[in-house]
Structures are given as C-alpha cells and as structure tokens.
Amino acid sequence: IKTILTYGTFDFLHVGHIRLLKRAKALGDFLIVGLSADDFNLLKHKSSFLPFDQRKEILEAICYVDLVIPEKSWDQKIKDVLHYKVDIFVMGDDWKGEFDFLKEYCEVIYLPRTKDISSSSLKGQLRNG
Ligand code: C2G
C-alpha cells in the first residue's frame, strides 16, 4: 500500500485543511498526519487556539486521515519517513522547496493552497464580528 505523510497545526479546522488532506489521501492508501505539538507551535511562532489533544481528536475523525502522530521538532521528518515507510510526502505549496531534502527518501509533492482562508483570518473575523 502507498503511504502518504503530511504535517501541520490544523488549528481551527477549515476547508483549506480538509482540501489538503483530501488531495493528499487521493495520492495513496494510508495518510499519516504529523500534528504539531503545542510546544512545537511555539518554535513555529504559531499559537494554536485548541490544545494538541483536541486537534488530534478532530483530525482522527476525518475520513481521509488514517493515523495522527505528534510533530515535536523540525528534524523528525526523515526518521518518520523511514519508520513509516512513507512513499509520498505532501505539503501545501506555501512550503514549496522547504522539504526537498526528503527527495532522497520519498516523493515530495507541494499542493496548491486553498485561497482566501486561514485560521488567523477566521479568528480575526470572529473577533471583529
Ligand atoms: N493549507 C492549505 N490551504 C490553506 C491553509 C492551509 O492548503 N488555506 C495547508 C497548508 O499548506 C499545510 C496544511 O494545510 O500543508 C496545514 O496547515 P497549517 O496547520 O497552517 O500547517 P503549518 O503550520 O504550515 O505546519 O513541519 C511542517 C509544519 O508543521 C507545517
């Protein structure tokens, strides 16, 4: 079976995330999501509204997602790709080029982001009513 791997914070889940996960799953048979731990979000200069356990429970409820693993550091990707025998690594193209070092271990695909939606813009809209 073909295993796909992607990473993210997936806070305030929205159609941008869903469409990324849907397209990633369509590339293979088993989709693994490396979900950013709360402390790793700080390293990404991102704070997530929802704590890791809630973001994990939400992702596990998505039909496209087969396994959720914690993302705790920038340098766990190679280990994860080898450990889970990943065939394709997928990220939104805001990351284009950033993970090309993984091409030694698996296919690397950057998918177009969904325009005009982000967790931060949703938060802003909620705040401003
Ligand atoms: N995404 C998208 N369209 C949007 C918003 C997000 O396609 N409108 C994609 C992103 O490109 C990413 C995934 O959804 O592939 C998750 O988005 P984030 O939670 O913002 O992920 P990020 O914080 O970029 O974490 O080690 C990699 C990092 O953990 C990636």
GROMACS .gro file of C-alpha atoms and ligand atoms in nm, residues 6-11 14 16-17 19-20 23 34 36 40-41 44 46 71 73-74 77 89-95 99 111-119, ligand 1:
model
   69
    6THR     CA    1   0.199   1.545   0.588
    7TYR     CA    2   0.249   1.781   0.886
    8GLY     CA    3   0.065   2.076   1.028
    9THR     CA    4  -0.100   2.254   1.319
   10PHE     CA    5  -0.456   2.216   1.183
   11ASP     CA    6  -0.598   2.465   1.431
   14HIS     CA    7  -1.134   2.478   0.782
   16GLY     CA    8  -0.823   2.469   0.334
   17HIS     CA    9  -0.708   2.193   0.567
   19ARG     CA   10  -0.900   2.002   0.085
   20LEU     CA   11  -0.529   1.947   0.154
   23ARG     CA   12  -0.595   1.559  -0.207
   34GLY     CA   13   0.228   1.474   1.188
   36SER     CA   14   0.230   1.995   1.565
   40PHE     CA   15   0.643   2.287   1.870
   41ASN     CA   16   0.392   2.551   1.762
   44LYS     CA   17   0.693   2.782   1.457
   46LYS     CA   18   0.237   2.995   1.600
   71GLU     CA   19   0.527   1.663   1.547
   73SER     CA   20   1.072   1.902   1.621
   74TRP     CA   21   1.189   2.027   1.282
   77LYS     CA   22   1.077   1.410   0.923
   89PHE     CA   23   0.549   1.348   0.149
   90VAL     CA   24   0.287   1.619   0.084
   91MET     CA   25   0.264   1.983   0.196
   92GLY     CA   26   0.082   2.294   0.082
   93ASP     CA   27   0.289   2.500  -0.162
   94ASP     CA   28   0.349   2.775   0.094
   95TRP     CA   29   0.627   2.532   0.189
   99PHE     CA   30   1.136   1.991   0.231
  111LEU     CA   31  -0.010   2.106  -0.344
  112PRO     CA   32  -0.166   2.447  -0.418
  113ARG     CA   33  -0.309   2.611  -0.103
  114THR     CA   34  -0.680   2.694  -0.089
  115LYS     CA   35  -0.707   3.069  -0.145
  116ASP     CA   36  -0.852   3.326   0.095
  117ILE     CA   37  -0.891   3.109   0.402
  118SER     CA   38  -0.669   3.071   0.706
  119SER     CA   39  -0.710   3.011   1.077
  130C2G     N1   40  -0.333   2.477   0.390
  130C2G     C1   41  -0.392   2.491   0.264
  130C2G     N2   42  -0.473   2.596   0.240
  130C2G     C2   43  -0.499   2.688   0.337
  130C2G     C3   44  -0.442   2.674   0.465
  130C2G     C4   45  -0.358   2.566   0.489
  130C2G     O1   46  -0.368   2.407   0.174
  130C2G     N3   47  -0.583   2.791   0.307
  130C2G     C5   48  -0.244   2.363   0.414
  130C2G     C6   49  -0.103   2.408   0.449
  130C2G     O2   50  -0.030   2.438   0.329
  130C2G     C7   51  -0.048   2.285   0.521
  130C2G     C8   52  -0.174   2.227   0.588
  130C2G     O3   53  -0.288   2.287   0.524
  130C2G     O4   54   0.002   2.189   0.426
  130C2G     C9   55  -0.178   2.258   0.736
  130C2G     O5   56  -0.174   2.398   0.752
  130C2G     P1   57  -0.112   2.458   0.889
  130C2G     O6   58  -0.182   2.394   1.004
  130C2G     O7   59  -0.106   2.606   0.877
  130C2G     O8   60   0.035   2.397   0.881
  130C2G     P2   61   0.173   2.471   0.917
  130C2G     O9   62   0.159   2.550   1.040
  130C2G    O10   63   0.220   2.534   0.792
  130C2G    O11   64   0.264   2.344   0.959
  130C2G    O12   65   0.661   2.090   0.965
  130C2G    C10   66   0.562   2.149   0.883
  130C2G    C11   67   0.472   2.238   0.964
  130C2G    O13   68   0.423   2.169   1.079
  130C2G    C12   69   0.355   2.283   0.877
   0.00000   0.00000   0.00000
